[in-house]
Tab-separated table of C-alpha atoms and ligand atoms in Angstrom:
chain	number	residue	atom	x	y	z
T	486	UNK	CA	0.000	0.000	0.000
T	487	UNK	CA	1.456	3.362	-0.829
T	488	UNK	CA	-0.048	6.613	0.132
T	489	UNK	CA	0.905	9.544	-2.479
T	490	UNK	CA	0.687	13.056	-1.429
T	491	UNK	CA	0.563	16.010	-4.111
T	492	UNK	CA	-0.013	19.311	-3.336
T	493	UNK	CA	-2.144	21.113	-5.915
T	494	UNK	CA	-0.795	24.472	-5.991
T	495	UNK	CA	-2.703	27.316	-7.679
T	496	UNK	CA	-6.282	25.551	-7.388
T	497	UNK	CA	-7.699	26.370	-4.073
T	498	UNK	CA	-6.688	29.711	-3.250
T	499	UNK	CA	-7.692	29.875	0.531
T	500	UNK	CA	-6.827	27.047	2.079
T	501	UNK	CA	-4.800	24.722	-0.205
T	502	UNK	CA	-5.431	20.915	0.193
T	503	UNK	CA	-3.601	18.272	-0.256
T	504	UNK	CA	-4.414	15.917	-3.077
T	505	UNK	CA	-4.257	12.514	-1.437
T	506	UNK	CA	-4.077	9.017	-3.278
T	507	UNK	CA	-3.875	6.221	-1.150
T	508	UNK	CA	-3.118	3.097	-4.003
T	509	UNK	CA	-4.185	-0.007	-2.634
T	510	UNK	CA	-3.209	-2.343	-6.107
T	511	UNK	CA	0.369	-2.189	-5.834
T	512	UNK	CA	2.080	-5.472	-7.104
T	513	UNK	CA	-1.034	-7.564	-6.816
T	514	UNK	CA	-2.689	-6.366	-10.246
T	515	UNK	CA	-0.104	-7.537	-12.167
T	516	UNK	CA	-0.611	-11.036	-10.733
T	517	UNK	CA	-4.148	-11.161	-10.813
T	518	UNK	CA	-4.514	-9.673	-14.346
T	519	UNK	CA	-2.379	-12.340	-15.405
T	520	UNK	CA	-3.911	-15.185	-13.709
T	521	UNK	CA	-7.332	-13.396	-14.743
T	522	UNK	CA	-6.767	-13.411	-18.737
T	523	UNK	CA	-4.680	-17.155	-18.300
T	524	UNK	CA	-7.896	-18.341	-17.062
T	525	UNK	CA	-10.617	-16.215	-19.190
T	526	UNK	CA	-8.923	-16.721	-22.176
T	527	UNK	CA	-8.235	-20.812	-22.005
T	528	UNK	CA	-11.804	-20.972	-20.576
T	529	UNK	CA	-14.633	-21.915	-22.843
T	530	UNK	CA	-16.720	-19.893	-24.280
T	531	UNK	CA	-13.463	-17.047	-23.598
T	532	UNK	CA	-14.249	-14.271	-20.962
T	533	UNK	CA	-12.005	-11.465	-20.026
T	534	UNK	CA	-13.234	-9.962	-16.639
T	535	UNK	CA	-14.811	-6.350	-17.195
T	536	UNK	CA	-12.837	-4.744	-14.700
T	537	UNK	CA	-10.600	-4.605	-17.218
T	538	UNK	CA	-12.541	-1.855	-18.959
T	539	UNK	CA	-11.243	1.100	-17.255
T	540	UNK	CA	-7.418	1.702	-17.879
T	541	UNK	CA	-7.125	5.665	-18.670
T	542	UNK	CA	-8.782	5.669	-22.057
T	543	UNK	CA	-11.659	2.895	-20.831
T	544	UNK	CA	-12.695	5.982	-18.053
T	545	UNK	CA	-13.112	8.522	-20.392
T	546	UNK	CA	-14.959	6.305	-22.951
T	547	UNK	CA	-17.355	5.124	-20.297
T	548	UNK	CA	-18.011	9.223	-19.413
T	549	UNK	CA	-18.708	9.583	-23.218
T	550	UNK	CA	-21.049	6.671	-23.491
T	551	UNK	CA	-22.629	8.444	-20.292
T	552	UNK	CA	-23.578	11.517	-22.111
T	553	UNK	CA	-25.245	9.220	-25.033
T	554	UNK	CA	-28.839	10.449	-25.690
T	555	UNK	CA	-29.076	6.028	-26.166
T	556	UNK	CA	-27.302	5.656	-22.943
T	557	UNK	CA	-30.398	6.419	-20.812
T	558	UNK	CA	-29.235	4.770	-16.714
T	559	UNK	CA	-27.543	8.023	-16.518
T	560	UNK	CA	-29.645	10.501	-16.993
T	561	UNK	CA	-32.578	8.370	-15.418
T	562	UNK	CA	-30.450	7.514	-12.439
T	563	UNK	CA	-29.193	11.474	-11.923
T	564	UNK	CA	-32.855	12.664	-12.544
T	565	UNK	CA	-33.725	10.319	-9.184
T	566	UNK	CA	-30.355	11.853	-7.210
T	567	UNK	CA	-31.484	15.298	-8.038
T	568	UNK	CA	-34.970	14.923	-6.488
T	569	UNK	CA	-33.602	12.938	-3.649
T	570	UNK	CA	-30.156	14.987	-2.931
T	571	UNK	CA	-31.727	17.114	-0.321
T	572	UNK	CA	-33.749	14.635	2.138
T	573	UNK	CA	-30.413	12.411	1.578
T	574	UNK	CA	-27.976	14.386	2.672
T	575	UNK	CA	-29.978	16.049	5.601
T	576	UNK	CA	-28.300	14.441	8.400
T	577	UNK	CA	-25.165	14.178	6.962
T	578	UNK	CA	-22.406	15.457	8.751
T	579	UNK	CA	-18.778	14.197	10.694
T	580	UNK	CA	-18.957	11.430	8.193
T	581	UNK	CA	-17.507	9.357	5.374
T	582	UNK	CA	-19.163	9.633	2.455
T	583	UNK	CA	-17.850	6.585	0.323
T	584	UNK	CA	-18.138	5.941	-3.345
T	585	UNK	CA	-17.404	2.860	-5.034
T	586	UNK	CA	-16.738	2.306	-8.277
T	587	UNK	CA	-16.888	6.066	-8.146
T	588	UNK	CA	-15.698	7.105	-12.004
T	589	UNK	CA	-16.089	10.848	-12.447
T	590	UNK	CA	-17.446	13.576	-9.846
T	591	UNK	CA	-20.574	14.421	-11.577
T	592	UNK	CA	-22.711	12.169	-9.889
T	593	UNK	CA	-21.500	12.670	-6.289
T	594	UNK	CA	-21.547	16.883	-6.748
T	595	UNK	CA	-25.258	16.260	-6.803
T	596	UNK	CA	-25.361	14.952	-3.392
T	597	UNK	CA	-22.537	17.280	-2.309
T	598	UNK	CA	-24.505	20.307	-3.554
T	599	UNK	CA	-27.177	19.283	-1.374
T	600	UNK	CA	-24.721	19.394	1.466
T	601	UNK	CA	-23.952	22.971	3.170
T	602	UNK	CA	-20.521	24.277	3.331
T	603	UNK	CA	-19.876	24.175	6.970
T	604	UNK	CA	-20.857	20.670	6.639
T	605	UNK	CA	-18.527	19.598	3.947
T	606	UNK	CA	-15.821	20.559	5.687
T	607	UNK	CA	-16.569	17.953	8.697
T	608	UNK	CA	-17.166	15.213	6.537
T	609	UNK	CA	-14.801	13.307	4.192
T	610	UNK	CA	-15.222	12.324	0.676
T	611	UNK	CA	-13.287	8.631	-0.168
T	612	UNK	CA	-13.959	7.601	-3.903
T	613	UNK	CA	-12.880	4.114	-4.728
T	614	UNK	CA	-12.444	2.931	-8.014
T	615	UNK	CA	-9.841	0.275	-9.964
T	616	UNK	CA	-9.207	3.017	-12.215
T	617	UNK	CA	-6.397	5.523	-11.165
T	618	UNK	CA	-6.968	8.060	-13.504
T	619	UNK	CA	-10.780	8.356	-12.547
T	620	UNK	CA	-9.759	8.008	-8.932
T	621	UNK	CA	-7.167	11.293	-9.288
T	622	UNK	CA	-9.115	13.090	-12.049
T	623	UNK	CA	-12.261	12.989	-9.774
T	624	UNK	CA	-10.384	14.000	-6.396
T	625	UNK	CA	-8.982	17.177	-8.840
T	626	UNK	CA	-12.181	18.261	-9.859
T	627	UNK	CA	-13.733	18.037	-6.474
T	628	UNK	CA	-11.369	19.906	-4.672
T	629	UNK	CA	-11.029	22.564	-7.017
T	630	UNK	CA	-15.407	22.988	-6.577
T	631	UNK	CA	-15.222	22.071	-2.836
T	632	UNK	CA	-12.019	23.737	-1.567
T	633	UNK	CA	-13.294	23.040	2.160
T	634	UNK	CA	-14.086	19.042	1.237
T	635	UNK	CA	-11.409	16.917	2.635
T	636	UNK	CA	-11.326	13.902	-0.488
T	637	UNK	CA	-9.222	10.575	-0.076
T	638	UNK	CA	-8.907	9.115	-3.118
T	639	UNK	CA	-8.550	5.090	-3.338
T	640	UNK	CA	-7.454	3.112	-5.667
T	641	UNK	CA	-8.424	-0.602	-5.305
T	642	UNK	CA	-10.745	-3.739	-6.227
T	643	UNK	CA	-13.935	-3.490	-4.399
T	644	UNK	CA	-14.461	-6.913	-5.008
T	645	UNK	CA	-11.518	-7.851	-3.122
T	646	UNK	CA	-10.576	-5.096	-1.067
T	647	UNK	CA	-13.464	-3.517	0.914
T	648	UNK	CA	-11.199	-4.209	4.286
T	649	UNK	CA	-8.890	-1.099	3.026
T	650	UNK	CA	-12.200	1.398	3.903
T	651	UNK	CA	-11.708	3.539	6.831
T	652	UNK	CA	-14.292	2.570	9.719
T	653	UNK	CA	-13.357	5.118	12.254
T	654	UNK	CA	-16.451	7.498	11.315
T	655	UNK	CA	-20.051	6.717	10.467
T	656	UNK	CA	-20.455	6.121	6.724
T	657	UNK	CA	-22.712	6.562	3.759
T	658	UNK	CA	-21.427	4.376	1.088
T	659	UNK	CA	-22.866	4.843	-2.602
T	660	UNK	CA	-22.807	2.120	-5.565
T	661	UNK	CA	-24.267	4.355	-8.519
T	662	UNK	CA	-24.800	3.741	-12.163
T	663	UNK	CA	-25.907	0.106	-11.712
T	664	UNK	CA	-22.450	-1.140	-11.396
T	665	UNK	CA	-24.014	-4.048	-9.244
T	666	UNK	CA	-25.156	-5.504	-12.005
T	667	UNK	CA	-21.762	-6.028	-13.801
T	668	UNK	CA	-21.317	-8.880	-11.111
T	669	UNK	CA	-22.998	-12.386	-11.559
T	670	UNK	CA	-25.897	-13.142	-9.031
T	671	UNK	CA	-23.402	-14.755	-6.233
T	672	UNK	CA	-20.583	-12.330	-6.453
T	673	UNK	CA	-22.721	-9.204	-6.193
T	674	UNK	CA	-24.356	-11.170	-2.880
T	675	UNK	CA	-20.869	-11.931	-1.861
T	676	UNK	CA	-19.661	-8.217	-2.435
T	677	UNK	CA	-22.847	-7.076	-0.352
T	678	UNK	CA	-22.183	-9.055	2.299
T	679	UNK	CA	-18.537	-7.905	2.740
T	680	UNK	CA	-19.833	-4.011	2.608
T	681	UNK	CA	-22.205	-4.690	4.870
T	682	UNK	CA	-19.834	-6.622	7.165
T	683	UNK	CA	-17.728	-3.380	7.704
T	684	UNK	CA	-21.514	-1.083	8.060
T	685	UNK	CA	-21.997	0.013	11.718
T	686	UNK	CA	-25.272	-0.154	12.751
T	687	UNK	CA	-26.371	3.355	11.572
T	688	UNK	CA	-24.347	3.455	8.408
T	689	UNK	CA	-26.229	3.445	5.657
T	690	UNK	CA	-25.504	2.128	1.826
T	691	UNK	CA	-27.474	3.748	-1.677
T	692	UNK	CA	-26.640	1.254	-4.267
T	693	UNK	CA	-28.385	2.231	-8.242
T	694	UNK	CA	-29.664	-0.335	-9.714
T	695	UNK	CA	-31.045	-0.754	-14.020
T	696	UNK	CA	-34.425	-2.227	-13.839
T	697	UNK	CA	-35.935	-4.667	-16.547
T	698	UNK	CA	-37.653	-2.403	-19.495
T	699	UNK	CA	-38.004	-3.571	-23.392
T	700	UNK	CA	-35.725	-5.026	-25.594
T	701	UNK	CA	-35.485	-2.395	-27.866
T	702	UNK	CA	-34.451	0.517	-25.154
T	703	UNK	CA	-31.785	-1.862	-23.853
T	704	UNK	CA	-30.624	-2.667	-27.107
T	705	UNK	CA	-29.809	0.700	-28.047
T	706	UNK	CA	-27.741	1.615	-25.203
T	707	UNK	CA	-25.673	-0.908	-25.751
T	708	UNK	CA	-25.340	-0.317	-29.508
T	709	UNK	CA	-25.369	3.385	-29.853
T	710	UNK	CA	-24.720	5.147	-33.154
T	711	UNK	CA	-21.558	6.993	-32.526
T	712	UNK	CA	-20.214	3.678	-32.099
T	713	UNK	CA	-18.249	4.696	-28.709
T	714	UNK	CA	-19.514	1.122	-27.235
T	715	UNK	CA	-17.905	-0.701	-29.539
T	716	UNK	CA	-14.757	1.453	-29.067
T	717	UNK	CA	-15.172	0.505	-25.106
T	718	UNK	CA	-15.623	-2.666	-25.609
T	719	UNK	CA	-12.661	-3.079	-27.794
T	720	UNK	CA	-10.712	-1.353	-25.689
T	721	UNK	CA	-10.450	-4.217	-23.104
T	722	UNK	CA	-7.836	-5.459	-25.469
T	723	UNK	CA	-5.260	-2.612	-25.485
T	724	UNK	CA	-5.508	-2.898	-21.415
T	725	UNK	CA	-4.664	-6.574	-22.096
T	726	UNK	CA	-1.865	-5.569	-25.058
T	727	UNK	CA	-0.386	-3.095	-22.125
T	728	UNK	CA	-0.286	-5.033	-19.093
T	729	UNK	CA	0.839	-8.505	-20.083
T	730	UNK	CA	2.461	-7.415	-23.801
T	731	UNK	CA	0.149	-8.906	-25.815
T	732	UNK	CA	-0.547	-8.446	-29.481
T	733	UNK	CA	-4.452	-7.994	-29.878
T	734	UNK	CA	-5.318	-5.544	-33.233
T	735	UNK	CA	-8.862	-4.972	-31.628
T	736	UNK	CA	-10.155	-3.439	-34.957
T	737	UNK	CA	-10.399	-7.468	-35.869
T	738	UNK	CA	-12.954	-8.150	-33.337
T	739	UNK	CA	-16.476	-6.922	-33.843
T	740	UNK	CA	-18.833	-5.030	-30.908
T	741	UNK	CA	-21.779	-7.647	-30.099
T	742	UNK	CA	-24.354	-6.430	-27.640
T	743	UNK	CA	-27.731	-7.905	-26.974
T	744	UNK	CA	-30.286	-8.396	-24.147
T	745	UNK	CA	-30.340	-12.230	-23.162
T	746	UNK	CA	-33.848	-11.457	-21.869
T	747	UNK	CA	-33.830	-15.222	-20.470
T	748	UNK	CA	-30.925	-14.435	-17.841
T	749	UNK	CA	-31.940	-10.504	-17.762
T	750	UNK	CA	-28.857	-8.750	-18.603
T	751	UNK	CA	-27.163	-7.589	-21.613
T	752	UNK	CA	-24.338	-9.236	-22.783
T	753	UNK	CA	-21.435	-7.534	-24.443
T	754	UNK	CA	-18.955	-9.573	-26.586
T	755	UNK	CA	-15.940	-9.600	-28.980
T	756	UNK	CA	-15.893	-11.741	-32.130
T	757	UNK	CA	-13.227	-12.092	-34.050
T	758	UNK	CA	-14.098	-11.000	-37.749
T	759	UNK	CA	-11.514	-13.305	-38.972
T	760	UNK	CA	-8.488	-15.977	-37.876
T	761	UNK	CA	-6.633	-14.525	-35.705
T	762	UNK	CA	-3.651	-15.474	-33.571
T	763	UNK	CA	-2.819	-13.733	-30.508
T	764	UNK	CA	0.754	-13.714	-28.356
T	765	UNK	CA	0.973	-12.564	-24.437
T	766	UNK	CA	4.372	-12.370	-24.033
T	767	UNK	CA	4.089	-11.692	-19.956
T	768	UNK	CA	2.761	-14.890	-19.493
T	769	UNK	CA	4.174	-17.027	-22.593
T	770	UNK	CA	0.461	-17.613	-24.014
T	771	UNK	CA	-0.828	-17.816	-27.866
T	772	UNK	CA	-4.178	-17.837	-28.324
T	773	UNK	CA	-5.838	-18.674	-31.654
T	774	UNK	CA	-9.117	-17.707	-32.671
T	775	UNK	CA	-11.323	-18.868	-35.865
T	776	UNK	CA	-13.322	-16.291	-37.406
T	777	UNK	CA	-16.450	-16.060	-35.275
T	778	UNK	CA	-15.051	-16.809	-32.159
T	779	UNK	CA	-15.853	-14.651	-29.273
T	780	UNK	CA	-14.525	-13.145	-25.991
T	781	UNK	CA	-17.367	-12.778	-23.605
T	782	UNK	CA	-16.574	-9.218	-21.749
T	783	UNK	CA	-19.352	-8.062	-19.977
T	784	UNK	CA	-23.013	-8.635	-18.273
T	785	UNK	CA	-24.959	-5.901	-17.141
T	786	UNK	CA	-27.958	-7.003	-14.960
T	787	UNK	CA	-31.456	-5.537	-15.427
T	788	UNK	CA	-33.584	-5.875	-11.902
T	789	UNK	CA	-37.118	-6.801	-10.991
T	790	UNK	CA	-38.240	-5.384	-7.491
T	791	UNK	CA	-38.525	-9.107	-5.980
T	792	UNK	CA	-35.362	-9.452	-7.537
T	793	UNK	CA	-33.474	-6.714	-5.441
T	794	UNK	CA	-35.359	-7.148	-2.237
T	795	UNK	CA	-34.106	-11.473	-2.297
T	796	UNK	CA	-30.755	-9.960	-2.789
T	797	UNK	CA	-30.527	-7.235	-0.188
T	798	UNK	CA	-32.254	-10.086	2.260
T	799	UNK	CA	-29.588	-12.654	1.358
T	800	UNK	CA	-26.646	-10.040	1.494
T	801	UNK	CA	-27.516	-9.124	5.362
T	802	UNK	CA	-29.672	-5.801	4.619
T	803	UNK	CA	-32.548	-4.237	4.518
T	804	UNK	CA	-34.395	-1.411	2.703
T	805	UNK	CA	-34.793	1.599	4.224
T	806	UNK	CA	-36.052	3.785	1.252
T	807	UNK	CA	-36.442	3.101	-2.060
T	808	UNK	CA	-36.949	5.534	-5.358
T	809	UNK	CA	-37.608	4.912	-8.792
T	810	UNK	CA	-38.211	7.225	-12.000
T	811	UNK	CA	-41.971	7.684	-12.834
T	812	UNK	CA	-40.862	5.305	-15.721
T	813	UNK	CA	-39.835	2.344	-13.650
T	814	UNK	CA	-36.345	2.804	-15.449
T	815	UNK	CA	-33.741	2.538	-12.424
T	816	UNK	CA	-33.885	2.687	-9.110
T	817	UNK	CA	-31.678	3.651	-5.999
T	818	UNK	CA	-32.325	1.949	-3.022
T	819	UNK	CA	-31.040	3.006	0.657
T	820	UNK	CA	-29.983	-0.019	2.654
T	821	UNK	CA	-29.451	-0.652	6.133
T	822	UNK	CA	-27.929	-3.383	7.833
T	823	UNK	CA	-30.091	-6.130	9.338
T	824	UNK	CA	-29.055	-6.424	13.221
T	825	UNK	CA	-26.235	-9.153	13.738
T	826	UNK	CA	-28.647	-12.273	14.260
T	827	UNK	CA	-30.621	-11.579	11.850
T	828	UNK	CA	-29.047	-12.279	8.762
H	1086	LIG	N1	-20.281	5.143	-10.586
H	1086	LIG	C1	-19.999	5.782	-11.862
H	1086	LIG	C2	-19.082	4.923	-12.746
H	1086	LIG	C3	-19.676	3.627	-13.210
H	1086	LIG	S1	-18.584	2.785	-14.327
H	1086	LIG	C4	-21.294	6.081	-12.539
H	1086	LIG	O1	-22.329	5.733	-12.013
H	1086	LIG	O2	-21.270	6.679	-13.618
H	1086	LIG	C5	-17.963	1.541	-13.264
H	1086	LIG	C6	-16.827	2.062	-12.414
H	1086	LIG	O3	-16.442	1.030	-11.524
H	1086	LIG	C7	-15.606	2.429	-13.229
H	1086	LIG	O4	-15.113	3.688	-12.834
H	1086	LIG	C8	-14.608	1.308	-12.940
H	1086	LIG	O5	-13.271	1.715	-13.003
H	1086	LIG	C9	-15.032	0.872	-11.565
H	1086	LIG	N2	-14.765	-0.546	-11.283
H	1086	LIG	C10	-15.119	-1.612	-12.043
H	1086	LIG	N3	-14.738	-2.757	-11.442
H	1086	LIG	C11	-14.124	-2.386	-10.278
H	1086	LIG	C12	-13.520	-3.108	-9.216
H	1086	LIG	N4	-13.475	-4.432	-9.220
H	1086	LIG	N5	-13.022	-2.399	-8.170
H	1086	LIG	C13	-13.060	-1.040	-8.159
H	1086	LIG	N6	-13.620	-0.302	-9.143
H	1086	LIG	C14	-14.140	-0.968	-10.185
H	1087	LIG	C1	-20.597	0.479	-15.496
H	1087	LIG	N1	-21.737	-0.276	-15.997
H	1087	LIG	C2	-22.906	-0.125	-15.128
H	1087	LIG	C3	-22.054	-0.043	-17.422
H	1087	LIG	C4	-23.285	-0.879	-17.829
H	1087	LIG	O1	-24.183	-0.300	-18.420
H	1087	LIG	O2	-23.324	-2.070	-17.517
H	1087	LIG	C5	-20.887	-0.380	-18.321
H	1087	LIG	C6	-21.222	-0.277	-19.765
H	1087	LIG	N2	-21.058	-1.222	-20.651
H	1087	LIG	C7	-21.457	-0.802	-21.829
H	1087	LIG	N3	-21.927	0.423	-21.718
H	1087	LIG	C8	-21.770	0.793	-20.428
């Protein structure tokens, strides 16, 4: 673990902050990533783990697909955080206000607006994300708009590493943009039930969730008309060309999205448009692939309402409040967690 300091000079004029990045990966990426793609990519059907997404470039495509007219859990779930913002953030005060999977700042600066300044500047903001850049481009932005907001920015694996949170202070944790439902059914249980393991009784966890709508609406999210999905999606193999020296040309694998309405989620995939073989020199691997073979890279969940209130049961929480767009589109739900006996 290694804690990097920066002082950011020039942006807050009264009373400079520090810019502080604690960076939780270290030397245990590299080993996972390669034990990740080893066993994704000798697996069949082929899967490459969508955490793998977000290098530098993945960040900033994801913000772009964000501001898609197509890409509509955005706007539907910031719609919902607008209206909310205010009752949310009454209370809050002395606290840590954690954000995982946290990306940019524009989601959180709605609940921070809602926030007054002398209260800010008691509480702590702690974004976590896998992505570095999003991590330290986020921390930037906010203390440049918040000058009184102490921000520690983390950079880790929520999946793995939800012991690194601080627990001295009580805690609002958020998981926005329906992140959840990148995780398969057990993980996303498993991942609830470790957040909820390091909850005091009175913290308090808003997780965003995509709900079930038609085919169509889904479809075209995932296959929008700029084509910055497909660039996304592709991009998964430069992360893999830069961490283990690999040779992917991503321009031969084709963007495949579709809503597998049987299992609820859409699936994203790469198909290779043509033979290909592939070399990963970190980890002395060749892969070959016939034209029309794929690389399974992503699910994103869609949710029923019986569907999220099994899952919050079976993670070890309940609901405390729940809100939804007049549409039924997404919806953010306020958890609590059950007494210890309970469970
Ligand atoms: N919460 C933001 C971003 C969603 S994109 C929003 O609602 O718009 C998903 C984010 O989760 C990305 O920033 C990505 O880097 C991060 N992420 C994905 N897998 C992760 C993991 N295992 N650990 C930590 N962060 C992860
Ligand atoms: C981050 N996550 C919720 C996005 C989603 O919709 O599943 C990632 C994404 N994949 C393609 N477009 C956006």
């Amino acid at each position: 673990m290694n804690v990097n300091s920066a002082e950011m000079t020039g942006v807050v004029e009264s009373r400079p902050r520090a810019l502080e990045i604690l960076d939780c990966l270290d030397g245990e990426y590299s080993n996972n990533i390669a034990r990740d793609i080893r066993d994704g990519l000798t697996s069949s059907p082929r899967y490459i783990p969508c955490k793998y997404f977000y290098d530098a470039r993945g960040s900033r495509l994801f913000e772009e697909i964000c501001r898609l007219p197509e890409y509509y859990p955005t706007r539907t779930e910031i719609s919902i955080l607008r209206e909310i913002a205010p009752h949310l953030m009454e209370t809050l005060d002395y606290s840590d206000l954690v954000e995982l999977g946290s990306g940019s700042s524009l989601k959180i600066s709605i609940l921070l607006d809602a926030i007054s300044e002398t209260n800010r500047a008691s509480m702590r903001y702690i974004p976590v994300d896998i992505s570095e850049s999003a991590v330290i481009e986020s921390s930037k932005d906010l203390l440049e708009r918040y000058p009184e907001l102490p921000v520690l920015g983390v950079v880790a694996d929520f999946m793995c590493q939800s012991d690194v949170l601080p627990a001295e202070r009580p805690k609002m944790l958020c998981f926005l943009g329906g992140t959840i439902g990148n995780m398969e059914e057990g993980d996303s249980i498993s991942f609830l039930r470790a957040v909820s393991g390091n909850m005091r009784s009175d913290d308090t966890l808003l997780v965003g969730f995509d709900m079930v709508k038609s085919r169509e609406i889904v479809e075209a999210a995932y296959n929008d008309s700029r084509g910055l999905t497909s660039e996304f999606n592709r991009n998964i193999l430069n992360v893999v060309n830069n961490k283990l020296n690999a040779d992917f040309k991503p321009h031969l694998f084709e963007h495949l999205a579709f809503f597998n309405e049987s299992e609820s989620r859409v699936e994203m995939h790469l198909r290779a448009s043509r033979d290909v073989s592939v070399r990963l020199e970190s980890i002395d691997m060749e892969v070959e692939f016939k034209e029309g073979e794929t690389i399974h890279t992503e699910n994103s969940r869609k949710f029923t309402i019986q569907g999220i209130e099994d899952m919050v049961d079976r993670a070890g929480l309940y609901v405390q409040d729940w809100y939804m767009d007049a549409d039924g589109w997404f919806s953010l739900v306020l958890m609590g967690r059950k007494p210890s006996g309970s469970v």
